[in-house]
Short mmCIF file of C-alpha atoms in Angstrom, two decimals:
data_model
loop_
_atom_site.label_atom_id
_atom_site.label_comp_id
_atom_site.label_asym_id
_atom_site.label_seq_id
_atom_site.Cartn_x
_atom_site.Cartn_y
_atom_site.Cartn_z
CA SER A 1 68.96 109.56 86.67
CA ILE A 2 72.37 110.51 85.28
CA VAL A 3 74.04 107.63 87.11
CA LYS A 4 71.43 105.12 85.92
CA LYS A 5 71.92 106.27 82.32
CA LEU A 6 75.67 105.87 82.59
CA ILE A 7 75.30 102.35 84.01
CA LYS A 8 72.86 101.39 81.27
CA ASN A 9 75.32 102.54 78.62
CA LYS A 10 78.21 100.72 80.39
CA ILE A 11 80.10 103.95 81.00
CA LYS A 12 82.22 104.20 84.13
CA VAL A 13 80.30 106.08 86.82
CA ILE A 14 82.42 108.95 88.05
CA ILE A 15 79.71 111.18 89.52
CA LEU A 16 79.43 111.60 93.27
CA ASP A 17 75.94 112.76 94.32
CA ILE A 18 75.56 114.00 97.90
CA ASN A 19 72.06 114.03 99.37
CA THR A 20 71.39 116.26 102.35
CA PRO A 21 69.58 114.39 105.13
CA ILE A 22 67.47 117.49 105.73
CA ASP A 23 65.11 116.64 102.85
CA ASN A 24 67.08 113.97 100.94
CA SER A 25 67.60 116.31 97.97
CA ILE A 26 70.89 116.49 96.09
CA LEU A 27 73.15 119.00 97.82
CA VAL A 28 76.25 118.80 95.65
CA GLU A 29 77.76 116.80 92.78
CA ARG A 30 81.41 116.01 92.37
CA ASN A 31 83.45 113.81 90.06
CA PHE A 32 85.55 111.04 91.51
CA ALA A 33 89.23 111.48 90.71
CA THR A 34 90.43 109.87 87.49
CA ASP A 35 93.44 107.55 87.37
CA SER A 36 95.60 110.32 85.92
CA GLU A 37 94.52 112.76 88.63
CA ILE A 38 95.34 110.20 91.32
CA GLU A 39 98.76 109.58 89.78
CA THR A 40 99.48 113.32 89.74
CA VAL A 41 98.56 113.75 93.41
CA LEU A 42 100.63 110.73 94.49
CA GLN A 43 103.70 111.89 92.58
CA ASN A 44 103.33 115.49 93.74
CA ALA A 45 103.22 114.34 97.36
CA TYR A 46 106.29 112.19 96.79
CA ASN A 47 108.20 115.04 95.16
CA ALA A 48 107.31 117.49 97.95
CA ARG A 49 108.66 115.29 100.73
CA LYS A 50 112.33 116.24 100.67
CA GLU A 51 111.92 119.99 101.00
CA TRP A 52 109.19 119.69 103.64
CA ARG A 53 111.08 117.27 105.88
CA GLU A 54 114.10 119.55 105.71
CA THR A 55 112.00 122.51 106.82
CA SER A 56 112.78 123.18 110.48
CA LEU A 57 110.18 122.37 113.12
CA PRO A 58 109.79 126.05 114.17
CA GLU A 59 109.03 126.91 110.54
CA ARG A 60 106.57 124.02 110.22
CA LYS A 61 104.83 125.13 113.40
CA GLU A 62 104.38 128.66 112.08
CA ILE A 63 103.06 127.40 108.74
CA ILE A 64 100.57 125.01 110.37
CA SER A 65 99.39 127.72 112.80
CA ASN A 66 98.61 129.96 109.83
CA PHE A 67 96.70 127.10 108.21
CA VAL A 68 94.59 126.67 111.37
CA LYS A 69 93.85 130.39 111.55
CA SER A 70 92.91 130.41 107.87
CA PHE A 71 90.47 127.55 108.38
CA LEU A 72 88.81 129.14 111.41
CA SER A 73 88.37 132.46 109.60
CA ASN A 74 85.81 130.83 107.27
CA ASP A 75 83.62 129.55 110.08
CA GLU A 76 80.21 130.77 108.86
CA GLU A 77 80.37 128.99 105.50
CA ILE A 78 81.91 125.88 107.04
CA ILE A 79 79.22 125.67 109.74
CA GLU A 80 76.34 125.99 107.28
CA ASN A 81 77.78 123.42 104.87
CA LEU A 82 78.47 121.03 107.75
CA CYS A 83 74.84 121.27 108.86
CA LYS A 84 73.58 120.59 105.34
CA GLN A 85 75.93 117.67 104.67
CA ILE A 86 75.36 115.64 107.84
CA GLY A 87 72.22 117.11 109.42
CA ARG A 88 73.76 118.22 112.73
CA PRO A 89 71.78 121.13 114.26
CA ILE A 90 73.38 124.39 113.23
CA ILE A 91 73.48 125.58 116.84
CA GLN A 92 75.83 122.67 117.61
CA CYS A 93 78.11 122.95 114.58
CA PRO A 94 80.38 125.68 116.02
CA GLY A 95 81.55 123.09 118.55
CA GLU A 96 83.40 121.34 115.75
CA MET A 97 85.34 124.52 115.04
CA ARG A 98 86.27 124.87 118.71
CA GLY A 99 87.38 121.24 118.81
CA PHE A 100 89.48 121.71 115.68
CA GLU A 101 91.19 124.75 117.18
CA GLU A 102 91.81 123.12 120.57
CA ARG A 103 93.34 119.98 119.12
CA ALA A 104 95.39 121.74 116.45
CA ASN A 105 96.83 124.22 118.94
CA TYR A 106 97.69 121.46 121.40
CA MET A 107 99.61 119.54 118.76
CA VAL A 108 101.44 122.64 117.54
CA ASP A 109 102.34 123.67 121.10
CA ASN A 110 103.52 120.19 122.10
CA SER A 111 105.29 119.13 118.91
CA ASP A 112 108.73 120.09 120.29
CA ARG A 113 108.25 117.72 123.22
CA ALA A 114 106.76 114.98 121.03
CA LEU A 115 109.44 115.11 118.33
CA LYS A 116 112.56 115.83 120.40
CA ASP A 117 115.56 113.54 120.17
CA LEU A 118 115.84 110.78 122.78
CA VAL A 119 119.33 110.82 124.26
CA SER A 120 120.87 107.46 125.10
CA ARG A 121 124.39 108.56 126.02
CA LYS A 122 126.22 111.84 125.83
CA ASP A 123 129.78 112.28 127.12
CA SER A 124 133.24 113.17 125.83
CA GLU A 125 133.42 109.99 123.73
CA PHE A 126 129.82 109.15 122.74
CA ASP A 127 126.90 111.16 121.48
CA ASN A 128 124.15 108.54 121.04
CA TYR A 129 120.55 109.52 120.39
CA ILE A 130 117.35 108.59 118.55
CA LYS A 131 115.78 110.93 116.03
CA LYS A 132 112.09 110.74 115.05
CA GLU A 133 112.05 111.01 111.27
CA PRO A 134 108.97 111.41 109.05
CA LEU A 135 107.52 108.34 107.37
CA GLY A 136 106.86 109.96 104.00
CA THR A 137 103.29 110.35 102.72
CA ILE A 138 100.33 109.78 105.04
CA PHE A 139 96.98 108.81 103.52
CA VAL A 140 94.16 110.08 105.75
CA ILE A 141 90.69 108.57 105.30
CA ALA A 142 88.29 110.67 107.36
CA PRO A 143 84.65 109.98 108.33
CA TRP A 144 81.54 112.13 107.96
CA ASN A 145 80.27 112.25 111.56
CA TYR A 146 82.97 114.60 112.90
CA PRO A 147 84.65 115.51 109.61
CA PHE A 148 86.95 118.22 110.96
CA ASN A 149 87.59 116.98 114.49
CA THR A 150 88.70 113.58 113.23
CA SER A 151 90.77 114.81 110.32
CA VAL A 152 92.64 117.41 112.39
CA ASN A 153 93.81 114.57 114.65
CA SER A 154 95.69 113.15 111.67
CA ILE A 155 96.52 116.06 109.36
CA VAL A 156 98.16 118.44 111.80
CA PRO A 157 100.57 116.02 113.56
CA SER A 158 101.41 114.38 110.23
CA LEU A 159 102.47 117.70 108.75
CA LEU A 160 104.26 118.81 111.91
CA SER A 161 106.25 115.56 111.80
CA GLY A 162 107.50 116.42 108.31
CA ASN A 163 105.20 114.15 106.29
CA THR A 164 103.13 115.05 103.27
CA VAL A 165 99.39 114.32 103.49
CA ILE A 166 96.72 113.14 101.07
CA LEU A 167 93.18 113.43 102.43
CA LYS A 168 90.22 111.34 101.30
CA HIS A 169 87.08 112.48 103.04
CA SER A 170 83.85 110.54 103.32
CA SER A 171 81.67 110.66 100.21
CA GLN A 172 79.05 112.34 102.40
CA THR A 173 81.32 115.29 103.24
CA PRO A 174 83.35 116.24 100.15
CA LEU A 175 82.97 119.94 100.93
CA CYS A 176 84.91 119.43 104.15
CA ALA A 177 87.98 118.23 102.25
CA GLU A 178 87.68 121.16 99.87
CA GLN A 179 87.35 123.68 102.71
CA LEU A 180 90.45 122.32 104.44
CA PHE A 181 92.38 122.51 101.17
CA ASP A 182 91.15 126.07 100.52
CA ALA A 183 92.33 127.09 103.99
CA ALA A 184 95.74 125.55 103.31
CA THR A 185 95.98 127.37 99.98
CA LYS A 186 95.02 130.73 101.51
CA ALA A 187 97.59 130.18 104.26
CA SER A 188 100.28 129.59 101.60
CA LEU A 189 101.21 126.09 102.69
CA PRO A 190 104.10 124.83 100.57
CA LYS A 191 102.71 123.34 97.40
CA ASN A 192 101.66 119.67 97.44
CA ILE A 193 102.41 118.92 101.08
CA PHE A 194 98.64 118.75 101.65
CA GLN A 195 96.26 117.51 98.92
CA PHE A 196 92.88 115.81 98.72
CA LEU A 197 91.10 113.34 96.47
CA HIS A 198 87.45 112.36 96.01
CA LEU A 199 87.64 108.57 95.62
CA ASP A 200 85.40 105.55 95.26
CA HIS A 201 86.20 102.33 97.14
CA SER A 202 88.19 100.77 94.31
CA SER A 203 90.42 103.80 93.82
CA THR A 204 90.90 104.12 97.58
CA SER A 205 92.28 100.59 97.71
CA LYS A 206 94.64 101.35 94.83
CA VAL A 207 95.99 104.42 96.59
CA ILE A 208 96.57 102.44 99.81
CA SER A 209 98.45 99.79 97.83
CA ASP A 210 100.69 102.33 96.09
CA ASN A 211 104.36 102.25 97.14
CA ARG A 212 104.39 106.03 97.56
CA ILE A 213 101.98 105.76 100.52
CA ASN A 214 103.86 105.12 103.78
CA HIS A 215 101.10 105.05 106.38
CA VAL A 216 97.29 105.00 106.47
CA LEU A 217 95.07 106.66 109.06
CA PHE A 218 91.46 105.50 108.85
CA THR A 219 88.39 106.33 110.94
CA GLY A 220 85.28 104.35 110.11
CA SER A 221 83.57 100.99 110.36
CA VAL A 222 85.05 97.65 111.41
CA SER A 223 84.40 96.28 107.92
CA GLY A 224 86.20 99.29 106.45
CA GLY A 225 89.16 98.63 108.76
CA ARG A 226 89.37 95.06 107.56
CA GLU A 227 89.50 96.29 103.96
CA ILE A 228 92.37 98.62 104.87
CA LYS A 229 94.28 95.69 106.37
CA LYS A 230 93.72 93.67 103.20
CA SER A 231 94.97 96.51 101.02
CA ILE A 232 98.26 96.80 102.93
CA SER A 233 98.67 93.07 103.57
CA THR A 234 101.52 92.70 101.07
CA ARG A 235 103.30 95.87 102.19
CA PHE A 236 105.40 96.65 105.27
CA ILE A 237 103.59 99.81 106.31
CA GLY A 238 101.45 100.61 109.31
CA ALA A 239 97.86 101.75 109.71
CA GLY A 240 96.01 103.56 112.44
CA LEU A 241 92.45 102.26 112.59
CA GLU A 242 89.77 103.92 114.72
CA LEU A 243 86.72 101.75 114.18
CA GLY A 244 83.46 101.00 116.00
CA GLY A 245 82.21 101.52 119.51
CA LYS A 246 79.39 100.42 121.79
CA ASP A 247 80.38 102.63 124.68
CA PRO A 248 79.01 101.81 128.14
CA ALA A 249 78.34 103.82 131.29
CA TYR A 250 77.87 102.63 134.87
CA VAL A 251 75.74 104.79 137.17
CA ARG A 252 76.70 103.96 140.76
CA SER A 253 74.36 104.58 143.66
CA ASP A 254 76.61 107.27 145.17
CA CYS A 255 76.63 109.46 142.05
CA ASN A 256 75.29 112.97 141.61
CA LEU A 257 72.15 111.67 139.94
CA GLU A 258 71.02 114.90 138.31
CA HIS A 259 74.47 115.46 136.78
CA ALA A 260 74.68 111.85 135.56
CA ILE A 261 71.26 111.94 133.90
CA GLU A 262 71.85 115.29 132.17
CA ASN A 263 75.23 114.29 130.79
CA LEU A 264 74.26 110.76 129.74
CA VAL A 265 71.24 112.08 127.85
CA ASP A 266 73.56 114.45 125.99
CA GLY A 267 76.13 111.68 125.49
CA SER A 268 73.44 109.46 123.98
CA TYR A 269 71.79 111.93 121.60
CA PHE A 270 74.34 114.59 120.64
CA ASN A 271 74.85 114.55 116.86
CA SER A 272 71.85 112.18 116.75
CA GLY A 273 73.94 109.56 118.51
CA GLN A 274 76.34 109.39 115.58
CA SER A 275 79.53 109.45 117.58
CA CYS A 276 82.10 106.70 117.92
CA CYS A 277 82.36 107.51 121.64
CA GLY A 278 78.67 108.27 122.17
CA ILE A 279 76.82 106.41 124.93
CA GLU A 280 74.99 103.31 123.68
CA ARG A 281 74.67 101.23 126.89
CA ILE A 282 73.87 102.39 130.44
CA TYR A 283 74.01 100.13 133.51
CA VAL A 284 72.30 101.61 136.57
CA ASP A 285 72.48 100.46 140.19
CA GLU A 286 69.13 98.94 141.18
CA ASN A 287 68.78 101.32 144.14
CA ILE A 288 68.55 104.40 141.90
CA TYR A 289 67.31 102.77 138.70
CA ASP A 290 63.71 104.04 138.78
CA LYS A 291 64.76 107.63 139.52
CA PHE A 292 67.35 107.47 136.75
CA VAL A 293 64.85 106.19 134.18
CA ASP A 294 62.27 108.84 135.12
CA GLY A 295 64.83 111.62 134.85
CA PHE A 296 66.21 110.30 131.57
CA LYS A 297 62.71 110.20 130.07
CA SER A 298 61.88 113.70 131.25
CA ILE A 299 64.93 115.36 129.71
CA THR A 300 64.81 113.38 126.45
CA GLU A 301 61.18 114.28 125.77
CA LYS A 302 62.13 117.98 125.83
CA TYR A 303 64.33 117.56 122.76
CA ILE A 304 63.20 119.23 119.53
CA LEU A 305 63.61 117.01 116.47
CA GLY A 306 63.45 118.97 113.25
CA ASN A 307 65.15 120.93 110.49
CA PRO A 308 68.74 121.39 111.68
CA LEU A 309 68.97 124.80 110.00
CA GLU A 310 66.41 126.16 112.49
CA GLU A 311 67.98 127.52 115.66
CA ASN A 312 65.49 125.92 118.07
CA THR A 313 66.33 122.41 116.81
CA ASN A 314 68.67 120.40 119.04
CA LEU A 315 68.17 116.99 117.41
CA GLY A 316 68.61 116.69 113.66
CA PRO A 317 68.19 113.87 111.16
CA VAL A 318 70.61 110.97 110.87
CA VAL A 319 72.97 111.11 107.95
CA LYS A 320 71.29 108.84 105.37
CA MET A 321 68.12 106.89 104.66
CA ASN A 322 69.88 103.55 104.98
CA ALA A 323 71.22 104.61 108.39
CA ALA A 324 67.71 105.55 109.51
CA LYS A 325 66.39 102.18 108.33
CA TYR A 326 69.11 100.30 110.19
CA ILE A 327 68.49 102.17 113.44
CA ARG A 328 64.73 101.65 113.25
CA ALA A 329 65.20 97.97 112.45
CA GLN A 330 67.56 97.38 115.37
CA VAL A 331 65.20 99.13 117.80
CA SER A 332 62.20 97.25 116.41
CA GLN A 333 64.02 93.95 116.80
CA ALA A 334 64.71 94.69 120.46
CA LEU A 335 61.09 95.71 121.08
CA ASN A 336 59.93 92.43 119.53
CA LYS A 337 62.19 90.59 121.98
CA GLY A 338 60.62 92.26 125.01
CA ALA A 339 62.32 95.65 125.32
CA LYS A 340 60.24 98.72 126.17
CA ASN A 341 60.75 102.26 124.89
CA ILE A 342 60.26 104.77 127.71
CA ILE A 343 60.22 107.75 125.32
CA ASP A 344 56.89 108.97 123.87
CA SER A 345 57.57 109.02 120.13
CA ASN A 346 54.40 111.07 119.54
CA LYS A 347 56.32 114.08 120.80
CA PHE A 348 58.57 113.96 117.72
CA LYS A 349 56.38 114.75 114.73
CA ALA A 350 59.25 115.14 112.25
CA ASP A 351 59.74 111.36 112.26
CA ASP A 352 57.26 109.90 109.78
CA GLY A 353 59.00 106.53 109.63
CA THR A 354 60.22 107.03 106.06
CA ASN A 355 62.68 109.94 106.34
CA CYS A 356 66.03 110.60 108.03
CA TYR A 357 64.42 112.07 111.14
CA VAL A 358 64.61 109.32 113.77
CA SER A 359 62.87 109.84 117.12
CA PRO A 360 65.10 109.45 120.16
CA SER A 361 64.46 106.26 122.09
CA ALA A 362 65.65 104.74 125.36
CA LEU A 363 64.97 101.04 125.81
CA ILE A 364 64.58 99.30 129.15
CA GLN A 365 64.03 95.60 129.83
CA VAL A 366 66.96 94.93 127.52
CA ASP A 367 69.65 92.25 127.86
CA HIS A 368 72.73 91.03 126.04
CA SER A 369 70.86 88.44 124.03
CA MET A 370 69.65 91.37 121.91
CA GLU A 371 71.67 92.69 118.98
CA PHE A 372 70.68 96.15 120.23
CA MET A 373 72.99 95.75 123.24
CA LYS A 374 75.86 94.15 121.32
CA ARG A 375 76.23 95.78 117.89
CA GLU A 376 76.96 99.43 117.26
CA THR A 377 73.73 101.35 116.50
CA PHE A 378 75.12 104.81 115.71
CA GLY A 379 71.81 106.57 116.21
CA PRO A 380 69.67 108.47 118.76
CA THR A 381 68.93 105.48 120.98
CA VAL A 382 70.34 103.83 124.09
CA GLY A 383 69.74 100.76 126.23
CA ILE A 384 69.33 101.07 130.02
CA MET A 385 69.84 98.01 132.24
CA LYS A 386 69.43 97.52 135.98
CA VAL A 387 72.42 95.95 137.78
CA LYS A 388 72.83 94.63 141.33
CA ASN A 389 76.44 95.59 141.96
CA GLU A 390 79.77 96.70 140.53
CA GLU A 391 80.76 93.18 139.54
CA ASP A 392 77.68 92.85 137.33
CA ALA A 393 78.43 96.23 135.77
CA ILE A 394 82.04 95.35 135.00
CA ASN A 395 81.10 92.02 133.38
CA LEU A 396 78.42 93.65 131.22
CA MET A 397 80.60 96.59 130.21
CA ASN A 398 83.32 94.19 129.05
CA ASP A 399 80.83 91.98 127.22
CA SER A 400 81.42 93.74 123.90
CA ALA A 401 83.47 93.36 120.75
CA TYR A 402 84.47 97.03 121.11
CA GLY A 403 86.50 99.10 123.55
CA LEU A 404 86.80 102.81 122.79
CA THR A 405 85.52 104.61 125.91
CA ALA A 406 83.66 103.74 129.09
CA SER A 407 82.46 105.89 131.97
CA ILE A 408 81.51 105.63 135.62
CA TRP A 409 79.32 108.09 137.50
CA THR A 410 80.25 108.15 141.16
CA SER A 411 81.56 110.35 143.97
CA ASP A 412 84.30 107.86 144.86
CA LYS A 413 87.48 108.68 142.94
CA ASP A 414 89.46 105.76 144.38
CA PHE A 415 86.77 103.30 143.36
CA ALA A 416 86.57 104.82 139.87
CA GLN A 417 90.31 104.46 139.31
CA SER A 418 90.23 100.88 140.57
CA MET A 419 87.30 100.03 138.31
CA GLY A 420 89.01 101.68 135.35
CA SER A 421 91.82 99.11 135.53
CA LYS A 422 89.24 96.34 135.08
CA ILE A 423 87.43 97.78 132.05
CA GLU A 424 88.62 96.85 128.54
CA THR A 425 88.69 100.28 126.94
CA GLY A 426 90.97 102.91 125.44
CA THR A 427 89.66 105.81 127.57
CA PHE A 428 88.01 105.61 130.97
CA PHE A 429 85.96 108.56 132.25
CA MET A 430 84.68 109.48 135.68
CA ASN A 431 81.64 111.78 135.67
CA ARG A 432 82.14 112.64 132.00
CA CYS A 433 81.60 111.07 128.57
CA ASP A 434 81.78 111.75 124.84
CA TYR A 435 84.78 114.08 125.03
CA LEU A 436 88.37 114.12 123.80
CA ASP A 437 91.17 115.70 125.78
CA PRO A 438 93.89 116.38 123.18
CA GLY A 439 96.53 115.72 125.83
CA LEU A 440 95.35 112.12 126.26
CA ALA A 441 95.97 109.26 123.86
CA TRP A 442 92.93 108.46 121.71
CA THR A 443 93.02 104.73 121.21
CA GLY A 444 90.95 101.57 121.59
CA VAL A 445 91.02 97.83 122.11
CA LYS A 446 89.43 94.79 120.43
CA ASP A 447 87.41 95.64 117.30
CA THR A 448 87.71 99.35 118.01
CA GLY A 449 91.04 99.16 116.20
CA ILE A 450 94.74 99.87 116.58
CA GLY A 451 97.01 102.87 116.84
CA VAL A 452 97.00 106.19 118.69
CA THR A 453 96.07 109.75 117.79
CA LEU A 454 96.30 112.88 119.96
CA SER A 455 98.69 113.43 122.89
CA VAL A 456 102.45 113.35 122.38
CA LEU A 457 102.16 109.61 121.77
CA GLY A 458 100.20 110.23 118.57
CA PHE A 459 103.35 111.58 116.90
CA ASP A 460 105.19 108.29 117.45
CA HIS A 461 102.99 106.52 114.89
CA LEU A 462 103.78 109.16 112.27
CA THR A 463 107.54 108.90 112.58
CA ARG A 464 110.20 106.19 112.48
CA ALA A 465 113.03 105.88 114.94
CA LYS A 466 116.52 106.39 113.57
CA SER A 467 119.47 105.78 115.90
CA TYR A 468 122.68 107.81 115.76
CA HIS A 469 125.73 106.19 117.40
CA ILE A 470 128.43 108.88 117.27
CA ARG A 471 131.87 108.13 118.68
CA THR A 472 134.67 110.69 118.90
CA LEU A 473 138.21 109.27 118.96
#
């Protein structure tokens, strides 16, 4: 009502209302940053660069480690607010804290190796080497679905590399940005090396276009990635874009079937399917197809859909009403084209068709003429197709605009590695899915985006090479 009144009176809307998906009530209100506040943050980050980049790496490592410890010490409040903001079951929210800690510690521990000088020649006459110098100010645009696990991938290596960071979190998770900033403040991070802003789309574009921003790291939709590219189109800076996914799995006849079913159910429905690397397509060998479908149905129907604050709930609501409508519409469209839902929706009473609680579904009799098997759904649903052989599976897995992760479920390691070379993807799993190893590069192909986070390679995108050619006469 406040927003409508402001619009009616032609006053700029600066209020950010966050509705919790638990009951769609307003959880928190925040103001978007004003132009003067944005200017202050940009200039502060610029001014803080020199001292921070001149801080030694051992000192930076100690400072960042204290920041991580400070953040983890506030786990109870963070977990509860995370549950309320995005609807993830509270029993699953501690996993985000563990992921944050694992990734942050890996990057701290491996920063010496990632940032060390590369020696070209060293003898009595020449001392030639390449230094990895910080870019300047990194603008991090983080998503709501894994608000801490995604942002830590960018914030920690950026700071370790000697950059300053400005964080813009999703409008659904403003408390996450504030909690990260509070942890930094309590850990006595040098002033202004890490700041945050609550921004609307227009102001976000202005920040990206500002000459004091030297690199952009964005996790979100394909359309959002295109907007980032437009905003930097006249500037010579880079952007890391982690965008959509429609991640496939192939269940081979020689797999451990029980293990495959259990893990693919979890990979399909964890966080209500709202994961960029969650399983959205499953291709099953025809010889084990019926057993796979029966097992998948049995496990899925044991899920409890309900209030995520209750400890027996293991499937919460999706993040927003418009997301719920999109998921239901995509499933309905597939059903109208001949697909069949093997899951009994009557077992999930919380879904009344008008709220954020979406019943899990698994559709069979699907094909690639359906939008359901081609476009990212980002919800608690998955398509299961029967295939004759590995060649069919490979062709179908590659028949996608995306390429973030793909998995095979088999007992044959040699075959898995051979198949991995034929799949267009950033990460290839055997007998696992929906997981990030911080020691491996997190990247994608096609419309999944560009750039790398995690591993020692992730640091390369946050630094610029500077060559030193030193000759002694």
